[in-house]
XYZ file of C-alpha atoms in Angstrom:
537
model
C 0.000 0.000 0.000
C 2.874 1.934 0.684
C 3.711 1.570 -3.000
C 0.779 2.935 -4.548
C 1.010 5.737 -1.854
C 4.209 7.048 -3.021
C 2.938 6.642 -6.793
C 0.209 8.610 -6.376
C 2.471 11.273 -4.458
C 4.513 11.411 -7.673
C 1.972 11.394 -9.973
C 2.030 8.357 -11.277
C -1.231 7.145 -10.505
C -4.395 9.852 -9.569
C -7.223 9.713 -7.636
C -11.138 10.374 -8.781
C -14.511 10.530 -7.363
C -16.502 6.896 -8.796
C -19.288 8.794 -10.126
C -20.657 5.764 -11.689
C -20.749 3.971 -7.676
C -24.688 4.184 -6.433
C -23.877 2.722 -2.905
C -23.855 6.030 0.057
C -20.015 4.723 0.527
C -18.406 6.444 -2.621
C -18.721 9.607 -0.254
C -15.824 8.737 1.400
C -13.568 6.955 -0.950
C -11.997 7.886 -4.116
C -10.877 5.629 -7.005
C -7.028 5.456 -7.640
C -6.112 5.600 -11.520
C -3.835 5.573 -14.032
C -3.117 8.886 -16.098
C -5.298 7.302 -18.511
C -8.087 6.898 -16.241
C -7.386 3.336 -15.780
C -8.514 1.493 -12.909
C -5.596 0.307 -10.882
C -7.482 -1.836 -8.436
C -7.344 0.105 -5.321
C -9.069 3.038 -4.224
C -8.266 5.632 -1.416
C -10.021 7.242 2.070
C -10.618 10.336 1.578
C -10.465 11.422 5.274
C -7.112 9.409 6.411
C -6.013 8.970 2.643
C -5.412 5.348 3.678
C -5.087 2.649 0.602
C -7.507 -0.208 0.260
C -7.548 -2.827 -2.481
C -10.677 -2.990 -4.461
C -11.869 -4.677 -7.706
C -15.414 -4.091 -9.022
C -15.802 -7.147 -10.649
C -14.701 -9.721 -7.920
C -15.306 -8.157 -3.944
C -17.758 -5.564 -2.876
C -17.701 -2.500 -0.765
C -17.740 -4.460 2.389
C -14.295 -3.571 3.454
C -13.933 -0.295 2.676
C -17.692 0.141 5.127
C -15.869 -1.435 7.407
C -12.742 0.741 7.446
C -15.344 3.666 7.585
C -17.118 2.489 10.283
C -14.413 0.912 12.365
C -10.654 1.634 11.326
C -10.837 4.851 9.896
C -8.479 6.877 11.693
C -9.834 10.802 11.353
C -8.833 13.468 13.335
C -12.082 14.303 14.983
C -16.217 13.499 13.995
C -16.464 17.335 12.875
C -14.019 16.047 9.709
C -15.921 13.485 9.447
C -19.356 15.915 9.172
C -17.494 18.176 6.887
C -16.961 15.011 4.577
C -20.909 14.787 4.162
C -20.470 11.436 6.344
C -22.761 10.672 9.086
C -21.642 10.312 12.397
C -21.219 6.505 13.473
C -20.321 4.794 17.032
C -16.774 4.769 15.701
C -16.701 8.757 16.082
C -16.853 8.045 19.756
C -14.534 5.147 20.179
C -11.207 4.897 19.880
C -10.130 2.867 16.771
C -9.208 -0.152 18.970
C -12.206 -0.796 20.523
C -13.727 -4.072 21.178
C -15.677 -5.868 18.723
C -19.523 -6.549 19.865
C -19.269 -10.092 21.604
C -20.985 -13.067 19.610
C -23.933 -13.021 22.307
C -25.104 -9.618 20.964
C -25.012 -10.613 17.234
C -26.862 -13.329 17.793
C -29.806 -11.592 19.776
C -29.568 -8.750 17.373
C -30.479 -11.257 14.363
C -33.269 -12.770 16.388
C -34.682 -9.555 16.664
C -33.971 -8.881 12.869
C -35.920 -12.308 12.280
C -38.851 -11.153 14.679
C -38.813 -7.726 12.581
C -39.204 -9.271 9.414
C -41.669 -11.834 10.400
C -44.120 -9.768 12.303
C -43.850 -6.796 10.004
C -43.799 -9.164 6.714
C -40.350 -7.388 5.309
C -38.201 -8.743 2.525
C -34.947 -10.062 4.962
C -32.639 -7.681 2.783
C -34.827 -4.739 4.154
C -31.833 -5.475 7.445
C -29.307 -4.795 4.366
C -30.962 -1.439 2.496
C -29.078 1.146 3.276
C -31.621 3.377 4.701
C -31.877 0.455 7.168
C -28.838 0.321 8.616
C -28.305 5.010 8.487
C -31.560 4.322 10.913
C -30.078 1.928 13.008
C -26.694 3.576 12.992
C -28.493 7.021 14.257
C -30.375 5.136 17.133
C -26.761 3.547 18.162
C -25.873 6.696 18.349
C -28.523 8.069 20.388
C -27.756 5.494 23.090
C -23.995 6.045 23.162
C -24.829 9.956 24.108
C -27.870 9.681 25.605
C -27.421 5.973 27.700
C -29.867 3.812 28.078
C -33.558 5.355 26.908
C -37.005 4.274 25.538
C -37.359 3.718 22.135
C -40.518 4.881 21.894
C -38.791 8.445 23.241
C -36.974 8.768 19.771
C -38.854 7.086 17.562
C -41.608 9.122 15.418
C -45.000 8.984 14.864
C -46.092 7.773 11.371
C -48.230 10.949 10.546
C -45.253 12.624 11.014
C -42.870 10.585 9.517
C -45.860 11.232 6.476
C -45.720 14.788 7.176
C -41.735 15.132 6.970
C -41.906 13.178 3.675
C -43.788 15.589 2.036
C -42.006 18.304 2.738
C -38.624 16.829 2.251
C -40.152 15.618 -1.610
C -41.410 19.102 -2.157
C -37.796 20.890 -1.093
C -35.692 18.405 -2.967
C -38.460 18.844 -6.071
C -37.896 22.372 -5.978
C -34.179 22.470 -6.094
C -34.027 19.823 -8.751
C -36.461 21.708 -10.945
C -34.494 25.322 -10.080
C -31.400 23.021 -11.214
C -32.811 21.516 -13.894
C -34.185 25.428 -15.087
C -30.139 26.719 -15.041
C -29.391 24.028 -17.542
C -32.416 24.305 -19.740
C -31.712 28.270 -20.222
C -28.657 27.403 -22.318
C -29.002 23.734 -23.770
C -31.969 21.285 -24.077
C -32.427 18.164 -22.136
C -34.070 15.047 -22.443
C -37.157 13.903 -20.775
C -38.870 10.565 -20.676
C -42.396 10.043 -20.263
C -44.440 6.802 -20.519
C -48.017 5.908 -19.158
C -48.702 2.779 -17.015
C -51.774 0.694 -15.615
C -52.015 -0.675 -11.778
C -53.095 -4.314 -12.532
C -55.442 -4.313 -9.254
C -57.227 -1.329 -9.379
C -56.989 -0.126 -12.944
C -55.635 3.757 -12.455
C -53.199 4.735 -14.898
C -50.130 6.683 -14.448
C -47.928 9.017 -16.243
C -44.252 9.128 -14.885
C -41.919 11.628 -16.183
C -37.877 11.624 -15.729
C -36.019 14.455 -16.754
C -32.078 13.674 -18.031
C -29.138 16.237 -17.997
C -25.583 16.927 -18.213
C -24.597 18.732 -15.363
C -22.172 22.221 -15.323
C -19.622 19.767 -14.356
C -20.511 17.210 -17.486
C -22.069 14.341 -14.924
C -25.255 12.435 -16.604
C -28.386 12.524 -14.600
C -31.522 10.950 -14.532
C -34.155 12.110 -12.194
C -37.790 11.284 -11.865
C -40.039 14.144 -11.546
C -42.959 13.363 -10.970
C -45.434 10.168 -11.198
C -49.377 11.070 -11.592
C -52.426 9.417 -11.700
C -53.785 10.504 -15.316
C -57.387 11.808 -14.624
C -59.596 8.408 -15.233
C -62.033 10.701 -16.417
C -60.274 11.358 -19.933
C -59.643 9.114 -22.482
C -55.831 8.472 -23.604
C -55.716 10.381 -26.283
C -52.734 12.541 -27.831
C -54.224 16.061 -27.210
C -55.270 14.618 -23.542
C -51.720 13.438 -23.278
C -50.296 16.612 -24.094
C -52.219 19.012 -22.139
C -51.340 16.685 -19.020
C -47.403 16.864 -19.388
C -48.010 20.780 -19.517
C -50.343 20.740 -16.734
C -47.615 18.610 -14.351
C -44.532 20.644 -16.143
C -45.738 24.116 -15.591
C -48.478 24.229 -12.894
C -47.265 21.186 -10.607
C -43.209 21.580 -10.798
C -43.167 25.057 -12.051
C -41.451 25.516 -15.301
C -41.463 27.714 -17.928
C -44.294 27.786 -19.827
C -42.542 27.114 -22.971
C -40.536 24.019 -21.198
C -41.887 21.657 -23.778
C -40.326 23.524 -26.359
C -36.621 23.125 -24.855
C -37.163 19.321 -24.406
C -36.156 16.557 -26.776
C -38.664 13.536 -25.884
C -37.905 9.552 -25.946
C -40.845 7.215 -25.971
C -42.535 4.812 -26.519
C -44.130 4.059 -30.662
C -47.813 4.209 -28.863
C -49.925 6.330 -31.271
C -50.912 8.554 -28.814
C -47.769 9.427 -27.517
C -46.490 9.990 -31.029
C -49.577 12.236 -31.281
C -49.429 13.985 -28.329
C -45.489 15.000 -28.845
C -45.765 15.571 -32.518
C -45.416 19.208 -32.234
C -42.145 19.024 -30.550
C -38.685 16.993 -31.228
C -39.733 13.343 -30.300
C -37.490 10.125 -30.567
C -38.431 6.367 -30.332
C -37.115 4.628 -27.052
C -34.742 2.481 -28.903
C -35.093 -0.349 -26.876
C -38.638 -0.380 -26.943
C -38.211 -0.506 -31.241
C -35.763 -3.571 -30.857
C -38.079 -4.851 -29.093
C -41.012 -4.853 -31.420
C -39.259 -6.168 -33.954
C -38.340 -9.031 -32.295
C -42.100 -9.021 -31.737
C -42.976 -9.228 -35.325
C -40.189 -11.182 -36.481
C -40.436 -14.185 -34.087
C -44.253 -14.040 -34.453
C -45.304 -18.029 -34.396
C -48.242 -17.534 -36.068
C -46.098 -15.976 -39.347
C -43.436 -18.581 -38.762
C -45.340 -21.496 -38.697
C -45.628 -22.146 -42.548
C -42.343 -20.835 -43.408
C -40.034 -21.745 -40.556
C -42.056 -24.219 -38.990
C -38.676 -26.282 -37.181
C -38.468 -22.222 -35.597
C -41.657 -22.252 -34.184
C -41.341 -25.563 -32.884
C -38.083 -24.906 -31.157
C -39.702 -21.536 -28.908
C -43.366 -23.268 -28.705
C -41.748 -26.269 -27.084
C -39.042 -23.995 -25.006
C -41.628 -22.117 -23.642
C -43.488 -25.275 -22.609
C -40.744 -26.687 -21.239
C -39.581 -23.740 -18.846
C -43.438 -23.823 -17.683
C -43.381 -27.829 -16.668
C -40.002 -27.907 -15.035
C -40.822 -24.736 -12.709
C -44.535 -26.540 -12.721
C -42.788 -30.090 -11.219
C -40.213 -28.529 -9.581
C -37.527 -30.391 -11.193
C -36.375 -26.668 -11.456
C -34.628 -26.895 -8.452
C -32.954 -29.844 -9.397
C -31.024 -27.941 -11.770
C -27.095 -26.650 -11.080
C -28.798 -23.471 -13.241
C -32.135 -21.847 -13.159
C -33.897 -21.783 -16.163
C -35.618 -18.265 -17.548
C -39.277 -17.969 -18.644
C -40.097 -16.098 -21.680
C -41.878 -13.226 -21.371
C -45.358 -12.199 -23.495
C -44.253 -8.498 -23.423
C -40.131 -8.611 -23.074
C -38.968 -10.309 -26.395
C -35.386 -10.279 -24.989
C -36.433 -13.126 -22.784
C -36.380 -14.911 -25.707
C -32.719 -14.886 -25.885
C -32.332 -15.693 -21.950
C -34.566 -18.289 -21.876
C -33.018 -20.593 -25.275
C -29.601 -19.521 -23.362
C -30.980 -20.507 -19.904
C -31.676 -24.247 -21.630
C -28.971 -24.820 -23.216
C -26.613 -24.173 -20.347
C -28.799 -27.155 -18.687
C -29.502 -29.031 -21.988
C -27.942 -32.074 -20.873
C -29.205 -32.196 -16.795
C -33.031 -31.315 -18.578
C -32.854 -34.273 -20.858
C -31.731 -36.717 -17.908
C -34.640 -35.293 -15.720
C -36.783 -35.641 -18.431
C -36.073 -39.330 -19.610
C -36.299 -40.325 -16.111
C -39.915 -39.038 -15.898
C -40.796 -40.292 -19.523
C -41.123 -36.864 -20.635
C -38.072 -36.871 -22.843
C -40.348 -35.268 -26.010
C -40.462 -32.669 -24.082
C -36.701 -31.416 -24.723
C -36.299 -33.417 -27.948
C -38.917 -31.071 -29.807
C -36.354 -28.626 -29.015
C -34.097 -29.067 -32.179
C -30.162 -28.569 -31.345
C -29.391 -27.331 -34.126
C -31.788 -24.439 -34.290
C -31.625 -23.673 -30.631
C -27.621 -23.186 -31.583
C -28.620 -21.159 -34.397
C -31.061 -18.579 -32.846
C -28.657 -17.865 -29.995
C -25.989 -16.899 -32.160
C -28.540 -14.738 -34.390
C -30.324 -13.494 -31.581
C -27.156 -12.681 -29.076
C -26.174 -9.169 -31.166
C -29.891 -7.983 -30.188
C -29.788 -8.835 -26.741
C -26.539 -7.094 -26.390
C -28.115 -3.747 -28.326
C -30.859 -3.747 -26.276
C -29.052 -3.595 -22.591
C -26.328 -1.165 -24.196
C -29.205 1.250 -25.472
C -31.418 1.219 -22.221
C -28.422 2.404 -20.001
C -29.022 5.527 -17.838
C -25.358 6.219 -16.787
C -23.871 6.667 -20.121
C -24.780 8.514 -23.066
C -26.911 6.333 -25.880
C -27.399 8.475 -28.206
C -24.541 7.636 -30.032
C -25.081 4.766 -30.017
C -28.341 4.263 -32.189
C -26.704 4.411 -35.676
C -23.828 2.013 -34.566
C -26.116 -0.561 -33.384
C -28.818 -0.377 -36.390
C -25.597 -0.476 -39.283
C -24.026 -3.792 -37.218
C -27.610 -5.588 -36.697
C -28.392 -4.487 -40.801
C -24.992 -6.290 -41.547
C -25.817 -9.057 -39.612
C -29.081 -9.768 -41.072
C -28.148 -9.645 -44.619
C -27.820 -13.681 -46.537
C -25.061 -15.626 -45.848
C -24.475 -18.073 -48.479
C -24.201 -20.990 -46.145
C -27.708 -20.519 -44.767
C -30.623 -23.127 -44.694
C -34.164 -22.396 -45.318
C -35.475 -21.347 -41.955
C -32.156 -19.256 -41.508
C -32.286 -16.865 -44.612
C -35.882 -16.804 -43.093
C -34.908 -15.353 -40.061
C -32.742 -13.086 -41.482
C -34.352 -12.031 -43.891
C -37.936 -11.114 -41.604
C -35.277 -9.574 -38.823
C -33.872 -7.342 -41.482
C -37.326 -6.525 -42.928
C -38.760 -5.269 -39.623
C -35.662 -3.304 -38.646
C -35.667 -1.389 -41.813
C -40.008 -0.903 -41.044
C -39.811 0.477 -37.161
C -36.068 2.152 -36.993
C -36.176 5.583 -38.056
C -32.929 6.812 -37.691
C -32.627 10.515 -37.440
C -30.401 13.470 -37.695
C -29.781 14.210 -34.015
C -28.829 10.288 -34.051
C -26.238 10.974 -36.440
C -24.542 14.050 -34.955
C -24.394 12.180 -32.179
C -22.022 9.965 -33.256
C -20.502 12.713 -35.663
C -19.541 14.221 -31.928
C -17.967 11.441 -31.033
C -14.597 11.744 -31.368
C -13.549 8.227 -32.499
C -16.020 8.009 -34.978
C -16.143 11.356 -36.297
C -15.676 9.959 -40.020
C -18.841 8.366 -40.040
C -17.222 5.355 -42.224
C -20.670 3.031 -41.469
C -22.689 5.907 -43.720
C -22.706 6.353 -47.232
C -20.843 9.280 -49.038
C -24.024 11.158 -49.084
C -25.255 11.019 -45.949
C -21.435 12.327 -44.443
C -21.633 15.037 -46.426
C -24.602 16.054 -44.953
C -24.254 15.825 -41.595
C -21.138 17.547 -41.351
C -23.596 20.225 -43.144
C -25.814 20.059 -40.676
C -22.776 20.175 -38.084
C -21.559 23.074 -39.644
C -24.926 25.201 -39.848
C -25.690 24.422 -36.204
C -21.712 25.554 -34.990
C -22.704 29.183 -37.177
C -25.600 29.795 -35.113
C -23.494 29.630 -31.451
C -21.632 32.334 -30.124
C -17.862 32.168 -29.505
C -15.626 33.915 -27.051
C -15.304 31.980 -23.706
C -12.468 29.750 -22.846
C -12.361 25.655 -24.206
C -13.675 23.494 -21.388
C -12.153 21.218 -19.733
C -13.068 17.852 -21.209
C -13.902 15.545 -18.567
C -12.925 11.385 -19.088
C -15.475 8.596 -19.527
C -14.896 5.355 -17.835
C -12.609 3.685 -19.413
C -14.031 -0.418 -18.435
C -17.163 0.963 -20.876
C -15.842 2.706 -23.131
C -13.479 0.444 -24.046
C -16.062 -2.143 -24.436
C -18.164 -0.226 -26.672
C -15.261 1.258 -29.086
C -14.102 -2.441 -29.515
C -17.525 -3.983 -30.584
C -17.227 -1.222 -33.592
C -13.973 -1.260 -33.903
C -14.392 -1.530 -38.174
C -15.740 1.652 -38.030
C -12.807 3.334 -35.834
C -11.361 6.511 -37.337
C -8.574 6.149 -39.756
C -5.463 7.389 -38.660
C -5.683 11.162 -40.245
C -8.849 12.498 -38.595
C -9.909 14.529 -42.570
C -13.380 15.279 -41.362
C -12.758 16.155 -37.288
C -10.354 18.569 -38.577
C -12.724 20.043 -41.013
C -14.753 21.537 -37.921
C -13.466 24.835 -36.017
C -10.943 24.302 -33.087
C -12.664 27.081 -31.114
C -15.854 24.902 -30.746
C -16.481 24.944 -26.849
C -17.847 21.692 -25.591
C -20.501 22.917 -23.692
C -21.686 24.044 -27.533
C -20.940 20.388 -28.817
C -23.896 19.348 -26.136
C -26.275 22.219 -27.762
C -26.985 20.107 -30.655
């Protein structure tokens, strides 16, 4: 530890906030780097600036809580307040204090046991984090205070009620006043989607608001989720006047706020109608997944690719009786259902059998049921992972929330184009597959100009080398009669990293379409560009 210590005192090796971490402990623990923003496998206490090893992939935070909570070795508890971290019963101890004897532990989980049976809570509710920042306070409170009723400190439920409210309404009103800063220079994106409660049939309308901070962090925030009147029908001018009813009287934007937003959705006809006066896109993920839809429908596949629809039909069954007997348990694996609404199942559940293909047959012979897995033909089970693996892996890329997507559309739609076209060695039902995949991609994917300046903007790509002739010439264009319009004057920003683990990833899944070596088009652009102008378009 000393090692890295002295490297990072010399510069070879950094240290930077995890701003992709979602656990409460990233508060007090930076991630130690390479110039290049590579991971080095340790990270670093921000209070005592001591070293702990750490790998994302292969341990959790465990440690470093417990170095917060017991070996941390602060000055005082007001550096540890001035760090944003709340005061624990290490603040009062000294670091070598005794560990709780077994005794305790042991009634403290029967009590944890009597909680979550009499109260009917999940047994992780002991390991939520809000959990444990409640019992840590009460510890507290009985290291000051001594010994003292509980029912002394804890609240009454109207008021716990009460203080939600007002805490929701305060933190609504700074995120909107936040979210008002940014929109007064650049767009953002919002979200918005409608759902139905299966019980009592009231339908929602949930919208979430993402930005790029000052400081070029992505957020996604959900502003608000309300009942849509039940009074109304669902129609696109009843849509509409809803958003600008919660926008501007309920959070209290702008009146023009729908103007300054660019929308993602759904392909619902009424959402396309009520947005169609403003800059809408299609949730990509919800477009890959209807043509999986249409594509894999059994009904369309049963005359043409009939060994196809055989091979899901009897999948399908087959996840349904093993969970149904329970030999599902049996299994070294679990085995995935397919979903009626998520086509990606699809993938995850031919995957899920295979992995077990062999343990599933043995089950099955043993009961007499072996039809049940031989309907499922190897060779097309083999085939429609390996086709349908490059969609499964476009779809969890494109739905991410703490990375940009955007420029990611047009990469995604030219590889899973290529990949659809004939190859020569196909069979029947392949070229099939292909060919209706390929058919429905071209139907429902509308790819769009702000798609393609998105990954003009990217840095790696700016060539465009997966687009025609044509269509580079005129997006750089476009580039070019957007940069006119901005004003110039103000110093170059700083440009601020990516993580390196993902973008790494992503550049080499595309990495035909790299840049050549001379950048022709990138330097085509003005130098001057600011980046905070880049994110304008």
């Amino acid at each position: 530890m000393s090692l890295i210590k002295q490297k990072i005192t010399e510069g070879k090796l950094m240290t930077v906030p995890n701003d992709a971490g979602k656990a409460a402990i990233w508060k007090h623990y930076d991630l130690v780097v390479s110039p290049s923003k590579e991971p080095s496998g340790y990270v670093q206490c921000r209070a005592c600036k001591a070293v702990l090893a750490y790998d994302s992939k292969k341990t959790g935070t465990s440690s470093l809580q417990r170095h917060t909570d017991r070996g941390c070795t602060r000055p005082t508890a007001g550096l540890a307040a001035s760090n944003n971290r709340q005061s624990s019963l290490s603040d009062y101890l000294s670091p070598t204090a005794k560990s709780v004897p077994a005794s305790v532990k042991s009634n403290v989980t029967e009590k944890c046991v009597e909680f979550c049976c009499r109260d009917i809570r999940s047994f992780h509710t002991v390991a939520g984090r809000g959990f444990i920042n409640l019992a840590q306070d009460l510890i507290n409170v009985g290291a000051a205070y001594g010994r003292v009723s509980v029912y002394s400190v804890l609240p009454d439920p109207t008021t716990i009620s009460r203080r939600c409210k007002e805490t929701a309404a305060s933190k609504r009103q700074a995120l909107v006043k936040e979210i008002s800063e940014i929109m007064s220079d650049i767009s953002v994106g919002m979200t918005t989607d409608m759902w139905t409660d299966d019980y009592r049939k009231i339908s929602f309308l949930t919208i979430t608001c993402h930005y790029i901070t000052p400081d070029f962090l992505l957020r996604s925030r959900v502003l608000t989720t309300a009942m849509f009147p039940p009074e109304e029908a669902k129609t696109g001018g009843n849509i509409r006047r809803e958003l600008q009813r919660l926008l501007v009287s309920v959070l209290g934007f702008d009146a023009c706020v729908m103007n300054k937003v660019v929308w993602v959705t759904d392909q619902g006809s009424n959402m396309i109608a009520a947005l169609a006066p403003y800059h809408r896109l299609d949730c990509q993920d919800h477009v890959y997944n209807t043509v999986l839809k249409h594509a894999l429908d059994s009904a369309e596949l049963r005359d043409s690719a009939p060994e196809v629809t055989q091979t899901l039909l009897a999948a399908k069954a087959l996840v349904r009786y093993v969970k149904q007997t329970g030999i599902i348990s049996q299994l070294s694996t679990t085995v995935r259902q397919m979903s009626d609404t998520r086509f990606s199942t699809v993938f995850l559940t031919l995957d899920s059998i295979k992995q077990v293909y062999a343990e599933l047959r043995e089950k099955l012979e043993s009961r007499g049921e072996s039809r049940k897995i031989y309907e499922i033909s190897p060779d097309v089970l083999e085939f429609l992972l390996e086709f349908l693996r490059p969609f499964y892996q476009a779809q969890r890329e494109l739905e991410g929330d703490q990375y940009p997507t955007l420029n990611l559309v047009v990469l995604w739609h030219e590889r899973l184009k290529r990949h659809c076209r004939p190859v020569a060695s196909d069979i029947p039902h392949q070229a099939i597959i292909r060919e209706r995949h390929l058919e429905w991609l071209n139907r429902k994917i509308k790819i769009q100009t702000l798609h393609k300046i998105a990954i003009f903007l990217w840095p790696k790509f700016c060539q465009l080398r997966m687009l025609s002739l044509p269509d580079r010439e005129d997006i750089q264009q476009e580039a070019r009669r957007r940069i006119a319009s901005f004003t110039t004057g103000n110093e170059p920003a700083e440009r601020v990293a990516e993580p390196a683990t993902k973008r790494s990833k992503i550049v080499a899944e595309f990495e035909e379409w790299l840049n050549h070596n001379s950048s022709k088009i990138c330097n085509s652009l003005p130098q001057t560009t600011r980046v905070s102008q880049w994110t304008k378009l």
